[in-house]
Coordinates of N, CA and C in Angstrom, one line a residue:
X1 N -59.4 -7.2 -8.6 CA -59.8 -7.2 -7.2 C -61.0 -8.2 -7.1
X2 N -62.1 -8.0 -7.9 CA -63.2 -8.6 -7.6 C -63.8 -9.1 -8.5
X3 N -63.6 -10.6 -8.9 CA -64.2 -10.4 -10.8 C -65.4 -11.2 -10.2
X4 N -67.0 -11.6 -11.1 CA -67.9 -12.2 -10.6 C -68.3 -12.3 -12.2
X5 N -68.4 -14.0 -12.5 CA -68.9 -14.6 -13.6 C -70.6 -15.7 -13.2
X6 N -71.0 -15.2 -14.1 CA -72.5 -15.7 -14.3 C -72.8 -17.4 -14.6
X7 N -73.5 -18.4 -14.6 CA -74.0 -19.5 -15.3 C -75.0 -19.6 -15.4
X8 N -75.7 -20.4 -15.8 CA -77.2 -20.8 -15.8 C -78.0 -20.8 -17.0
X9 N -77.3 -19.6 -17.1 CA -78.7 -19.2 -18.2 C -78.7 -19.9 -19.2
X10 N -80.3 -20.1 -20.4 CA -80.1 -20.8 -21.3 C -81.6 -20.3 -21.7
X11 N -81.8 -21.0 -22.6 CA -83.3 -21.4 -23.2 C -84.0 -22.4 -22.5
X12 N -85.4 -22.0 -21.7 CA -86.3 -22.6 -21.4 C -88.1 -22.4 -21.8
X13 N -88.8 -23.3 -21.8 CA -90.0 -23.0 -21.7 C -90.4 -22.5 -20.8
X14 N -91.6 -21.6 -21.4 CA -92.4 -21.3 -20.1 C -93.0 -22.1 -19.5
X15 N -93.0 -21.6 -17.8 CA -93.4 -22.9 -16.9 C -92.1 -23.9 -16.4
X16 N -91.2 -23.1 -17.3 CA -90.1 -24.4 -16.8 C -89.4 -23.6 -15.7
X17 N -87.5 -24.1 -15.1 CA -86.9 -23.5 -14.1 C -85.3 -23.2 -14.7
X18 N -85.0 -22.7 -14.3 CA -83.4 -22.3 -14.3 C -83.0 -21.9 -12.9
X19 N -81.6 -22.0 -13.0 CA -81.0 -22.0 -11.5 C -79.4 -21.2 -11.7
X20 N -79.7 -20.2 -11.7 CA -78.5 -19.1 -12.2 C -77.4 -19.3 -10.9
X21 N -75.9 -19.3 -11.3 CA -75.1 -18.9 -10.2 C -74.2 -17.7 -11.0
X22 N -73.3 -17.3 -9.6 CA -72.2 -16.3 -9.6 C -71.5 -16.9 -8.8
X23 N -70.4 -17.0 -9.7 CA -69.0 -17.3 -8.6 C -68.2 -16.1 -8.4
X24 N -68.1 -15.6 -7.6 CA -66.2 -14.1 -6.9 C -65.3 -14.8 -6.3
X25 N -65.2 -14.1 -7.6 CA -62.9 -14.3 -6.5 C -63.1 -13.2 -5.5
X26 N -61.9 -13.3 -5.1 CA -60.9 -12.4 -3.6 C -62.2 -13.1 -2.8
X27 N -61.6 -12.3 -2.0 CA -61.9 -12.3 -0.2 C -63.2 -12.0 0.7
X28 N -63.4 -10.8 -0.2 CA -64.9 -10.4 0.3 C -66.2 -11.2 0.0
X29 N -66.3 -12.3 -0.2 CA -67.9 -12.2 -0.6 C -68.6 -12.4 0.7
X30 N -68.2 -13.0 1.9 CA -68.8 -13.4 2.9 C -69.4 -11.8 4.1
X31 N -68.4 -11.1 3.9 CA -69.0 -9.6 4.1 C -69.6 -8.6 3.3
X32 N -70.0 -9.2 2.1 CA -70.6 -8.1 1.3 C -72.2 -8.7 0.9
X33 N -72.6 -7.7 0.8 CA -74.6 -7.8 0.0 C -74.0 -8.3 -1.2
X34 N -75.2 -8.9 -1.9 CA -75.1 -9.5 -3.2 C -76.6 -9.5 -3.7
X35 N -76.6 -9.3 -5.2 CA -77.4 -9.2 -5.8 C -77.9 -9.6 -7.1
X36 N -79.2 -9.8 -7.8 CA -79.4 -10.7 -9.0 C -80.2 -9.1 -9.6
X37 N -80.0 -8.9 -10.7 CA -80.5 -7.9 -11.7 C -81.1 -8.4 -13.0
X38 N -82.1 -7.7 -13.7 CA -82.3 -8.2 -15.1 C -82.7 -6.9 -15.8
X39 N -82.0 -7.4 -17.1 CA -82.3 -6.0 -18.2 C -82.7 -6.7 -19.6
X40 N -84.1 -6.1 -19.9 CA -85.0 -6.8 -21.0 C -84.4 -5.8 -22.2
X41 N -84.3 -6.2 -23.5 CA -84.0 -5.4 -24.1 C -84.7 -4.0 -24.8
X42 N -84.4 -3.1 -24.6 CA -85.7 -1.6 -24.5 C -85.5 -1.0 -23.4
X43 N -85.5 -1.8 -22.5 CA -85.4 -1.3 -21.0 C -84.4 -1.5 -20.1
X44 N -84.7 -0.5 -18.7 CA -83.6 -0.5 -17.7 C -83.2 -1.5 -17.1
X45 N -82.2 -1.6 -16.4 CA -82.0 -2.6 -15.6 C -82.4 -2.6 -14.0
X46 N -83.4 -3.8 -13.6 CA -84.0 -3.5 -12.8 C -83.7 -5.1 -11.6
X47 N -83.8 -4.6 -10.2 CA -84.0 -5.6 -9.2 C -84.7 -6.9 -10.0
X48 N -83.9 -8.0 -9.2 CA -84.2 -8.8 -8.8 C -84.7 -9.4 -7.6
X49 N -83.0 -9.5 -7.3 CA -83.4 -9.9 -5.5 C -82.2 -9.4 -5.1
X50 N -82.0 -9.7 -3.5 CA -80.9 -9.6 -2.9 C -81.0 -10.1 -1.8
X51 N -79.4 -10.5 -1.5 CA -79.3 -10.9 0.0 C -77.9 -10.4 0.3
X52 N -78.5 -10.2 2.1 CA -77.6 -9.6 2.6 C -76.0 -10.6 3.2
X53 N -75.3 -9.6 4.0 CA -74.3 -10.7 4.5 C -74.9 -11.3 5.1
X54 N -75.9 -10.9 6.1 CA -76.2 -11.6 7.3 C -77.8 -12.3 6.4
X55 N -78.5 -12.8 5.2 CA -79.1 -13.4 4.8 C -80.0 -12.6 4.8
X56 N -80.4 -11.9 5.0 CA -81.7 -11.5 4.8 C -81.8 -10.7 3.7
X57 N -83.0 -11.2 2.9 CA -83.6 -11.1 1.5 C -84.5 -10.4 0.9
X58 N -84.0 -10.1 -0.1 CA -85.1 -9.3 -1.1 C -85.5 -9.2 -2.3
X59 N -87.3 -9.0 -2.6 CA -87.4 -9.5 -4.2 C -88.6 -8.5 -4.7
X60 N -87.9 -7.9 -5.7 CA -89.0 -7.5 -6.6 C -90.3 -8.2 -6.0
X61 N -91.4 -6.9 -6.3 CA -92.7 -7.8 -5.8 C -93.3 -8.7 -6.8
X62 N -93.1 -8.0 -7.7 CA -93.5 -8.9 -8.7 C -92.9 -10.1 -9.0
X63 N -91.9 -10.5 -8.7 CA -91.2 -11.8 -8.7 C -91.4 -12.7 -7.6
X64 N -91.7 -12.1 -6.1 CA -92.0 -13.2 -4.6 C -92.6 -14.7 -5.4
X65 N -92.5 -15.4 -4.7 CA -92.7 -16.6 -5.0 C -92.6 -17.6 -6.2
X66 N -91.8 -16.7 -7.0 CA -91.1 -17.6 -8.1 C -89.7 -18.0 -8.0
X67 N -89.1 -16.6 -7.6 CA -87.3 -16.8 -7.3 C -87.1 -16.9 -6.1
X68 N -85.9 -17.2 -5.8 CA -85.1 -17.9 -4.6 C -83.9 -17.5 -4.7
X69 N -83.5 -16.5 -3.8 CA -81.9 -16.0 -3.8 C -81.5 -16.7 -2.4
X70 N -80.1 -17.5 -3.0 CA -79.6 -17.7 -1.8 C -77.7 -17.7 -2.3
X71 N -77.3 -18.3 -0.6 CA -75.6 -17.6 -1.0 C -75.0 -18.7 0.0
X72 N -73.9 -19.2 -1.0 CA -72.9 -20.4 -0.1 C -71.5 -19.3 0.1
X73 N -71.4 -19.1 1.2 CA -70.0 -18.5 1.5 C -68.7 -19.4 1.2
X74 N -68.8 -20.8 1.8 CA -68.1 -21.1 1.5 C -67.6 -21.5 0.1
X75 N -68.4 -21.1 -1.1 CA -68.0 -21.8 -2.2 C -68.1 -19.8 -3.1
X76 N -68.0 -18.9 -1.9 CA -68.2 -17.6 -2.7 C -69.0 -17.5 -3.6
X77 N -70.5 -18.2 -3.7 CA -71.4 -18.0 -4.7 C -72.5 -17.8 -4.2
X78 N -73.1 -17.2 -5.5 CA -74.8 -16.5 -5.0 C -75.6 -17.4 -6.0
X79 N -76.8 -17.5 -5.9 CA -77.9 -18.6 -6.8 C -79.2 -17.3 -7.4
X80 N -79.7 -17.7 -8.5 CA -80.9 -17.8 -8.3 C -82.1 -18.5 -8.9
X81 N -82.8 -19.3 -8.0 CA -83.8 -20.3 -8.5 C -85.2 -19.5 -8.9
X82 N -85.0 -20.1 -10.0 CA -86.2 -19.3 -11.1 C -87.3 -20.6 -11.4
X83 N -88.4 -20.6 -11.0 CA -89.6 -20.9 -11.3 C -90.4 -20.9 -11.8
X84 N -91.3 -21.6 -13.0 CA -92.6 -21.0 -13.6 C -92.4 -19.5 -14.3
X85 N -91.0 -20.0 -15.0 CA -90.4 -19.0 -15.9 C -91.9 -18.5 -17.0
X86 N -91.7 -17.3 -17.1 CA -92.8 -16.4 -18.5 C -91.8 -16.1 -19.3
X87 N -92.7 -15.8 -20.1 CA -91.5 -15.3 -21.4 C -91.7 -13.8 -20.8
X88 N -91.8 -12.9 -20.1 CA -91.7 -11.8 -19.4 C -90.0 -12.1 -18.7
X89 N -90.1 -12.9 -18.1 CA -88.8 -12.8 -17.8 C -87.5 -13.2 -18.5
X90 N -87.8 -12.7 -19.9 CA -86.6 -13.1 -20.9 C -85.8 -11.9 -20.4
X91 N -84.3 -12.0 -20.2 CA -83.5 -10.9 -19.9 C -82.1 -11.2 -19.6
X92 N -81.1 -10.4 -19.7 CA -80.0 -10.8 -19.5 C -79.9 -10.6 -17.9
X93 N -79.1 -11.5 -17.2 CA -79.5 -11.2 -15.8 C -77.7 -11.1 -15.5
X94 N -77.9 -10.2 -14.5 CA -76.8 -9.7 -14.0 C -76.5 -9.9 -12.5
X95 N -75.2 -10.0 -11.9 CA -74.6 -10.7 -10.3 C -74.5 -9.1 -10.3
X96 N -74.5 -8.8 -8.7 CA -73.6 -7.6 -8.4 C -73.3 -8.2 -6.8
X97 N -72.1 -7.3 -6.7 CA -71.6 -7.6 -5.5 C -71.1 -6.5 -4.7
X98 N -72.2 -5.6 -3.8 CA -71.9 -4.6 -2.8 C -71.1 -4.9 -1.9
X99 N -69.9 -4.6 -2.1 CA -68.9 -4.7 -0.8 C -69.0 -3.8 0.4
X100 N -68.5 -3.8 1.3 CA -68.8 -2.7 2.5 C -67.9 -1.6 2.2
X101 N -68.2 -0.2 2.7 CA -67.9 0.7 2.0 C -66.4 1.2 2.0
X102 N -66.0 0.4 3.2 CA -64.5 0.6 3.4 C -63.6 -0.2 2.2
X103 N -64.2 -1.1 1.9 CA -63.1 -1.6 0.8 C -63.5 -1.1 -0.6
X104 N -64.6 -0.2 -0.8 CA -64.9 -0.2 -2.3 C -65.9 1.0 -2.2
X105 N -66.1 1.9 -2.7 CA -67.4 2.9 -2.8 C -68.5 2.4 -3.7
X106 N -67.9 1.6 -4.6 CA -69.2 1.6 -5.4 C -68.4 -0.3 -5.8
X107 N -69.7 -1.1 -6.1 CA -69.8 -2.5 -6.6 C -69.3 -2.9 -7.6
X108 N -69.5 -4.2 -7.7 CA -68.7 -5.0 -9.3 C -70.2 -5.4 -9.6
X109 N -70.0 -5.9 -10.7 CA -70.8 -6.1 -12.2 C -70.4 -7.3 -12.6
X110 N -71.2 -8.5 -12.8 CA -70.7 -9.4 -14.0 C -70.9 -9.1 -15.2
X111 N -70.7 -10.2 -16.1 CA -70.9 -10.1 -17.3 C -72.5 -10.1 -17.8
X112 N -73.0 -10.9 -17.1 CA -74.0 -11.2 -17.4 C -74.7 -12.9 -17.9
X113 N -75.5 -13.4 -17.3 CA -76.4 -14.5 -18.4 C -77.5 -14.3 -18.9
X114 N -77.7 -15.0 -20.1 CA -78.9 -14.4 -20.8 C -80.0 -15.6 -20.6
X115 N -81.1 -15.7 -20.1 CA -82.2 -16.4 -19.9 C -83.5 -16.0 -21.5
X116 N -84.0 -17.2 -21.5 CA -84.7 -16.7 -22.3 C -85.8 -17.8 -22.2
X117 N -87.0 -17.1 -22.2 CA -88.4 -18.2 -21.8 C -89.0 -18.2 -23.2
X118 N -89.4 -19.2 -23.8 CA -90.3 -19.0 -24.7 C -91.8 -19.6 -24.7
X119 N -92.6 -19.1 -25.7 CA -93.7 -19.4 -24.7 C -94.6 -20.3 -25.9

């Protein structure tokens, strides 16, 4: 129904940028929330950002002014621009894709990309 594949990630220094996408198939991405996750290894998996159908955004506080979530409908993809990368933000980072609740009760999952800062 809904598959969503990751890019971007790679090895950077700290201080440097990366610019993560997710591409979805089908139909929905233009009506559904979308979302960027990261899971460090030890720990949970936790917010990034998100944006809604209608654009409007959200970011970990501790992240504001480094990342940049945004979303091209027409190309069904979601971004996220990473900034003045720390080696704190080494993590595998993960797309989700909240559809509205009539077509899906619960979200898809990518695979994942793995970022890694070194410092």
């Amino acid at each position: 129904q809904v598959r969503l594949v990751e890019s971007g990630g790679g090895l950077v220094q700290a201080g440097g940028s990366l610019r993560l996408s997710c591409a979805a198939s089908g139909t929905i991405f233009s009506i559904s929330d979308m979302g960027w996750y990261r899971q460090a290894p030890g720990k949970q998996r936790e917010l990034v950002a998100t944006i809604t159908s209608g654009d409007h955004t959200n970011y970990a506080d501790s992240l504001k002014g480094r990342f940049t979530i945004s979303r091209d409908n027409a190309k069904n993809t979601v971004h996220l621009q990473m900034n003045s990368l720390k080696p704190e933000d080494t993590a595998l980072y993960y797309c989700n894709l909240n559809p509205p609740a009539w077509f899906s009760p619960t979200g898809y999952w990518g695979q994942g990309t793995q970022v890694t800062v070194s410092s």
